[in-house]
Coordinates of C-alpha atoms in Angstrom, one line a residue:
X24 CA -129.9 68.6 -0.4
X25 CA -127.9 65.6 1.0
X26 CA -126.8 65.8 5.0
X27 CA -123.4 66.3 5.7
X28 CA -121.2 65.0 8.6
X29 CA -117.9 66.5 9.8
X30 CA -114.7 64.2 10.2
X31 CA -110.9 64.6 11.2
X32 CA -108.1 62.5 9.6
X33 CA -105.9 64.2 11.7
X34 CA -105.4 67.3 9.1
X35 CA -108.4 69.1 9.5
X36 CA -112.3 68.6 8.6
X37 CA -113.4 66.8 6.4
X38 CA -116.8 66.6 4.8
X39 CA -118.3 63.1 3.5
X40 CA -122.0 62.6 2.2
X41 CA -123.6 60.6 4.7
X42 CA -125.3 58.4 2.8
X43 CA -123.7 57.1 -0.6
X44 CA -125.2 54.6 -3.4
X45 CA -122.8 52.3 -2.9
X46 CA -122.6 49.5 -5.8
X47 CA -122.5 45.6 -5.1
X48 CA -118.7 45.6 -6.4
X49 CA -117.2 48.5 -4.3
X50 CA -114.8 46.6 -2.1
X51 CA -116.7 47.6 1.1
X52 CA -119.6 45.9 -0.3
X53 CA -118.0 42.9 -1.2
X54 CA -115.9 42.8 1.8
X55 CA -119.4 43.1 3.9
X56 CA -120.9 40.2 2.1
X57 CA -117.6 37.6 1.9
X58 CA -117.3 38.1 5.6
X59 CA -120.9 38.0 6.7
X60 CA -120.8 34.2 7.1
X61 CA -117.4 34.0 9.0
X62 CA -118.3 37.1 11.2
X63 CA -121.3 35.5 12.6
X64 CA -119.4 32.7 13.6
X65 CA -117.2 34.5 15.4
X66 CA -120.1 36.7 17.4
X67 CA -121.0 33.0 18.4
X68 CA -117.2 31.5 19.4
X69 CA -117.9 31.0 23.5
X70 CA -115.3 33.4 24.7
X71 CA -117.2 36.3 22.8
X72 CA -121.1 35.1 23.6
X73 CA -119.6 34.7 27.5
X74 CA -117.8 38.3 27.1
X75 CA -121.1 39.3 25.9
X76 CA -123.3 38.2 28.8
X77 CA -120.6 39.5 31.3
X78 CA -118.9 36.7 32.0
X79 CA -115.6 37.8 31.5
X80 CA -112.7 37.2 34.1
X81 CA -109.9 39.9 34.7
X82 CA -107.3 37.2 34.4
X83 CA -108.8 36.4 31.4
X84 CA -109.8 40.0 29.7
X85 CA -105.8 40.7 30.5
X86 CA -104.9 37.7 28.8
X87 CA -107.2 39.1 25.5
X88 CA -105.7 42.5 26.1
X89 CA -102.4 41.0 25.4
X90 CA -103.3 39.4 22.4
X91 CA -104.6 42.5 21.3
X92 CA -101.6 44.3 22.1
X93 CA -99.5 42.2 19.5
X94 CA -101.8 42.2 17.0
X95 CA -102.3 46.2 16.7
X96 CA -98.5 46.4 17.2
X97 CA -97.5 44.3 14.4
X98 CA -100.5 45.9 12.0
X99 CA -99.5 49.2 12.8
X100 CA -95.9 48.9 12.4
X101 CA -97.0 47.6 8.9
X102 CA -99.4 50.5 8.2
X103 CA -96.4 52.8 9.1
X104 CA -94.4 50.7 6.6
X105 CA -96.7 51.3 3.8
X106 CA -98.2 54.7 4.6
X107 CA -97.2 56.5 1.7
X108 CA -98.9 53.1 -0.7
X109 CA -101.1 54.2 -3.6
X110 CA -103.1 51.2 -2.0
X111 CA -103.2 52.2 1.4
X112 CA -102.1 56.4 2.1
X113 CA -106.2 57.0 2.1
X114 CA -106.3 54.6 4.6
X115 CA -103.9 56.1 7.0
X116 CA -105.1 57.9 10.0
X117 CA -102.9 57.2 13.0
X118 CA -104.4 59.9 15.0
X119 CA -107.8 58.7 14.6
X120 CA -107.4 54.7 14.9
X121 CA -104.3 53.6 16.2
X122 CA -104.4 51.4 19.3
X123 CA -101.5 50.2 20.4
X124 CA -100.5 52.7 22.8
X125 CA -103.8 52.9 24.5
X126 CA -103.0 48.7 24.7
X127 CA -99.7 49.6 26.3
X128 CA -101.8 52.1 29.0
X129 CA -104.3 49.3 29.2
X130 CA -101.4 46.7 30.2
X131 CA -99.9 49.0 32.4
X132 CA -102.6 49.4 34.6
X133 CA -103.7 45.9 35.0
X134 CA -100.1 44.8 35.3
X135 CA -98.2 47.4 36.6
X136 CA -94.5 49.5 35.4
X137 CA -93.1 46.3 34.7
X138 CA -95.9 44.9 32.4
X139 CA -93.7 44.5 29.4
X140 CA -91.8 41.8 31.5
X141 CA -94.8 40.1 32.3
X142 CA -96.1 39.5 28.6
X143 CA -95.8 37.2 26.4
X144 CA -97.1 36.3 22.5
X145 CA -99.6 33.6 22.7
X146 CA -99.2 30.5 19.8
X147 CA -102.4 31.4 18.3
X148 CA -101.7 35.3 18.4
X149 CA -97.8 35.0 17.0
X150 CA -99.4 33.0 13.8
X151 CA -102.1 36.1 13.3
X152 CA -98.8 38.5 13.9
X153 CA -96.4 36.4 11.5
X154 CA -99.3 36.5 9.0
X155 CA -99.5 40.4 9.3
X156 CA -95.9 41.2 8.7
X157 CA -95.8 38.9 5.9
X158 CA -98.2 40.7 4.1
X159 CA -97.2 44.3 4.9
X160 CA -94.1 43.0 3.6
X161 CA -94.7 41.2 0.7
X162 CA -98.2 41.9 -0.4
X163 CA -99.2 45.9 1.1
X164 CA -103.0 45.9 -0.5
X165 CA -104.0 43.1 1.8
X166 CA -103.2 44.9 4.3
X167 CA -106.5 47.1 3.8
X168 CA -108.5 43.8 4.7
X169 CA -106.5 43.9 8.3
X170 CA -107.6 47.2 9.2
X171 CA -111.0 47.0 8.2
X172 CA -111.3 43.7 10.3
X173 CA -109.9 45.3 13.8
X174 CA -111.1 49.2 13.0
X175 CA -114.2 49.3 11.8
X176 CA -115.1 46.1 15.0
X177 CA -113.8 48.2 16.9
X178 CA -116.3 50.9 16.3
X179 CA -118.7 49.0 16.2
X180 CA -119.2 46.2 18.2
X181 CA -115.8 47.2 20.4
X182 CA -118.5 50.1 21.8
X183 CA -120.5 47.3 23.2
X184 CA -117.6 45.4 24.5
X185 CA -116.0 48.5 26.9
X186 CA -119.7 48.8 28.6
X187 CA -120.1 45.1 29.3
X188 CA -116.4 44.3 30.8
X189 CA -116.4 47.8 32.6
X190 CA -119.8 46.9 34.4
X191 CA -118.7 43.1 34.7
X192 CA -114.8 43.9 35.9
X193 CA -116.2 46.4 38.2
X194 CA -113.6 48.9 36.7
X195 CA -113.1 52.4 36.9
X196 CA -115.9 55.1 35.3
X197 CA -112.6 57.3 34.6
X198 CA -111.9 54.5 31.9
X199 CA -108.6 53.0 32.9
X200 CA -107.9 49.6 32.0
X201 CA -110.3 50.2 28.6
X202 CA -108.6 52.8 27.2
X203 CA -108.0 50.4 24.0
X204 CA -112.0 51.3 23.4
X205 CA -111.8 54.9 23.2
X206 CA -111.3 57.2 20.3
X207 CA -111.0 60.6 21.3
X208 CA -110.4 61.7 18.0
X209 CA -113.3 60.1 16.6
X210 CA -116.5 62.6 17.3
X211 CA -118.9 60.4 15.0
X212 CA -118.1 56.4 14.7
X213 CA -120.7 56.4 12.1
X214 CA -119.3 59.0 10.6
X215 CA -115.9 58.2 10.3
X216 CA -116.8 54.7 9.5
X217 CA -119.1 56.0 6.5
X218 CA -115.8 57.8 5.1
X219 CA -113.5 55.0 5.9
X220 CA -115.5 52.6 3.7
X221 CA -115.7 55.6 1.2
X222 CA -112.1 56.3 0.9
X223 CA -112.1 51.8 0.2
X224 CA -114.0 52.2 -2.5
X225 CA -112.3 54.7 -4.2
X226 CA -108.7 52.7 -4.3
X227 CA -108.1 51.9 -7.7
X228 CA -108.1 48.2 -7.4
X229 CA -109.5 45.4 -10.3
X230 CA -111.9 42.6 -9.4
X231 CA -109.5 39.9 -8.7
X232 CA -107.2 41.8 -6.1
X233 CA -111.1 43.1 -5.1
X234 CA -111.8 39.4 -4.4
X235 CA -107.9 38.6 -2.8
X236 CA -109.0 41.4 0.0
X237 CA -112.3 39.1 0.4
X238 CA -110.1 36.3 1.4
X239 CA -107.5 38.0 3.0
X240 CA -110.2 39.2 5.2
X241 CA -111.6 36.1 6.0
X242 CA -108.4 34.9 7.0
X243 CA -108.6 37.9 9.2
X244 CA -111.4 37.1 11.2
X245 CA -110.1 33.1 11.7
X246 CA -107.3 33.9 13.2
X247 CA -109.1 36.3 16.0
X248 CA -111.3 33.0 16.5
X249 CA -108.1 31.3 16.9
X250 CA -107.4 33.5 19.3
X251 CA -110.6 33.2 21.2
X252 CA -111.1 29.2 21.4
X253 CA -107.1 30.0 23.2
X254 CA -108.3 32.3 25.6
X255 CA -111.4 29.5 25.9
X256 CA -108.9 26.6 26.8
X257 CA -107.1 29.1 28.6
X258 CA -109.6 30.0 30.7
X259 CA -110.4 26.4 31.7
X260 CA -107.2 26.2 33.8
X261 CA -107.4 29.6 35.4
X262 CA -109.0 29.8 38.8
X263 CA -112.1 31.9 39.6
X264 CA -110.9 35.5 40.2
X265 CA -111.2 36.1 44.8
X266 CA -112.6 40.1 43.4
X267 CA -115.5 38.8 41.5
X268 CA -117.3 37.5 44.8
X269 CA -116.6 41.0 46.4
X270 CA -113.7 39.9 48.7
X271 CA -110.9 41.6 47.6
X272 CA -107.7 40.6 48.3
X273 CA -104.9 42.5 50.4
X274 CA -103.6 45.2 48.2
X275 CA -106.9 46.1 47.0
X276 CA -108.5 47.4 50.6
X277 CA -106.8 50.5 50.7
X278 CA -105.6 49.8 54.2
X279 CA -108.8 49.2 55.4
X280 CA -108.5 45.8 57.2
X281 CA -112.7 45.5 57.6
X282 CA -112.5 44.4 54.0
X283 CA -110.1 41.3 54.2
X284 CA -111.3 37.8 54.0
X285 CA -108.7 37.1 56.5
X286 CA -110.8 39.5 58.6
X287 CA -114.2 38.3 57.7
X288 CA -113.2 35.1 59.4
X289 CA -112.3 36.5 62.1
X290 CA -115.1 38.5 63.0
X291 CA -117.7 35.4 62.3
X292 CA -115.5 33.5 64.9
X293 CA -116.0 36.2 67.3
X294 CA -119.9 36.2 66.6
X295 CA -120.3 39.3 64.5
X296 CA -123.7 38.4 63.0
X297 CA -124.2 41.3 61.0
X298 CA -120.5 40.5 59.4
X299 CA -122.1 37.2 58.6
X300 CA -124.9 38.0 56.6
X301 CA -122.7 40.5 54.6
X302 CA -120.5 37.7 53.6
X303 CA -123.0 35.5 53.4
X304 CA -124.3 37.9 50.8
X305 CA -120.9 38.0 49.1
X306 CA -120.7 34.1 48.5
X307 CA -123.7 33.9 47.4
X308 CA -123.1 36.7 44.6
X309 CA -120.4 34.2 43.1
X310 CA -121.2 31.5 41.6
X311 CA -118.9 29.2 42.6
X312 CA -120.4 30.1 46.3
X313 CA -123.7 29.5 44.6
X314 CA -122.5 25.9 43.8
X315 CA -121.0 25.5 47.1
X316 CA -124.8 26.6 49.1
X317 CA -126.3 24.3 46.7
X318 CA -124.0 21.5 48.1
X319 CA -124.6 22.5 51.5
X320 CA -128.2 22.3 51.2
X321 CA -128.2 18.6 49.5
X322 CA -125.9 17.8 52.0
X323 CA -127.8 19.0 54.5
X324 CA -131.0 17.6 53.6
X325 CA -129.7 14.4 53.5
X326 CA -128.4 14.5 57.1
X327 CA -131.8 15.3 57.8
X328 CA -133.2 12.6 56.0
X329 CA -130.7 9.9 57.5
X330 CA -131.7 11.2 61.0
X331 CA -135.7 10.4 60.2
X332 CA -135.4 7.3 58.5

């Protein structure tokens, strides 16, 4: 007897065989295989290999939630469009995968009540937007290679993401600021994945569209590199975030004035020596203060050096 899992689409349970002969030509297959090459160069862009190793700056990770924001706004506004399509109702589960308004309660948080003034649509992110619309508008089936781009990375690969920028952004264990990550109505991501792809296969759809959603998808995964090498150049003119060397700034030291840089200063000036190896130990966990010690030290040695000569 084959193992069953339990899944929602928002209607009630649903049971899916866990593990299906699938068939070189059912579209998740083929979209699996035509993307394979163009997904591993998008693991590799720099912004995602950094993001992967942690090196991700808030400034920076708000700049990608925007970008994120737009995108899942425009695709789901499109999905709601076409929602009753032969070539896309199996597809539809709001409940289950929509993100937009968890992007909106990510914004918020970083940027506060007033976030929707402080946003804007990136060159690079309008073009993957403009490109959305235009086919929920003009072309609805491609529209399934959309959603399988952003949904099923998002179960995936997404899971790895929220763990890496909530240890690297030092943000809450309560999950705000990542609540784009979480699917509370998802109970099994392979699950739910395992019947998405199902539900693909089964839309009746000839080879050539077939191979359209292969390209479409493609397409798919160049604009989000787009969008990366942006947030790449962007990055490049953004300064080094004060919170990442553990010196918060003003409004983030709950009153407590012990934990101001202003104060740090202060207290070394007045000969607080045990103050001084804590900041010490601050700079030093930044690398820009790591660059700076280095400095220091060739400096230093060469002052040293003059002196013997």
């Amino acid at each position: 007897m084959e193992k069953t899992e339990v899944v929602s689409n928002g209607e009630g349970p649903i049971q899916e065989q866990q593990e299906p002969k699938l068939s070189p030509d059912d579209l998740s297959e083929m979209l699996a295989a035509g993307t394979k090459e163009i997904h591993e160069k998008a693991e590799n862009t720099q912004f995602v290999k950094d993001f992967l190793r942690g090196r991700i700056r808030k400034e920076l990770f708000k700049l990608g939630a925007v970008a994120l924001y737009y995108t899942y706004k425009a695709m789901e506004e499109e999905i709601e469009r076409n929602k009753d399509h032969p070539n896309f109702a199996p597809l539809y589960f709001p409940v289950e995968l929509h993100r937009h308004e968890a992007l909106a309660r990510d914004l918020e948080y970083f940027y506060g009540p007033d976030w929707q003034n402080q946003i804007s649509c990136s060159q690079a992110t309008q073009r993957y937007v403009d490109r959305i619309h235009e086919v929920g508008q003009e072309d609805s089936v491609l529209l399934v290679a959309h959603a399988y781009t952003r949904y099923m990375g998002d179960l995936s690969g997404g899971q790895v993401l929220k763990k890496v920028a909530q240890r690297a952004l030092k943000l809450p264990p309560t999950g705000e600021g990542l609540e784009f990550y979480q699917f509370d109505a998802i109970h099994s991501a392979k699950a739910f994945k395992q019947l998405y792809r199902s539900r693909m296969n089964e839309l009746e759809l000839d080879v050539e569209t077939k191979q359209k959603l292969v390209a479409e998808a493609v397409k798919a995964f160049q604009f989000n590199m787009e969008v990366f090498e942006e947030l790449e150049e962007t990055g490049k003119t953004i300064e080094e975030d004060v919170l990442d060397a553990g010196m918060p700034v003003h409004g983030a030291i709950g009153g407590d004035i012990s934990k101001c840089p202003y104060y740090a200063a202060k207290t070394v000036a007045s000969g607080g020596t045990a103050y001084v190896c804590q900041l010490a130990m601050a700079v030093l966990r930044h690398p820009t203060g790591q660059v700076l010690f280095a400095a220091w030290v060739a400096a230093l040695a060469g002052l040293v050096a003059w002196y013997l000569m």
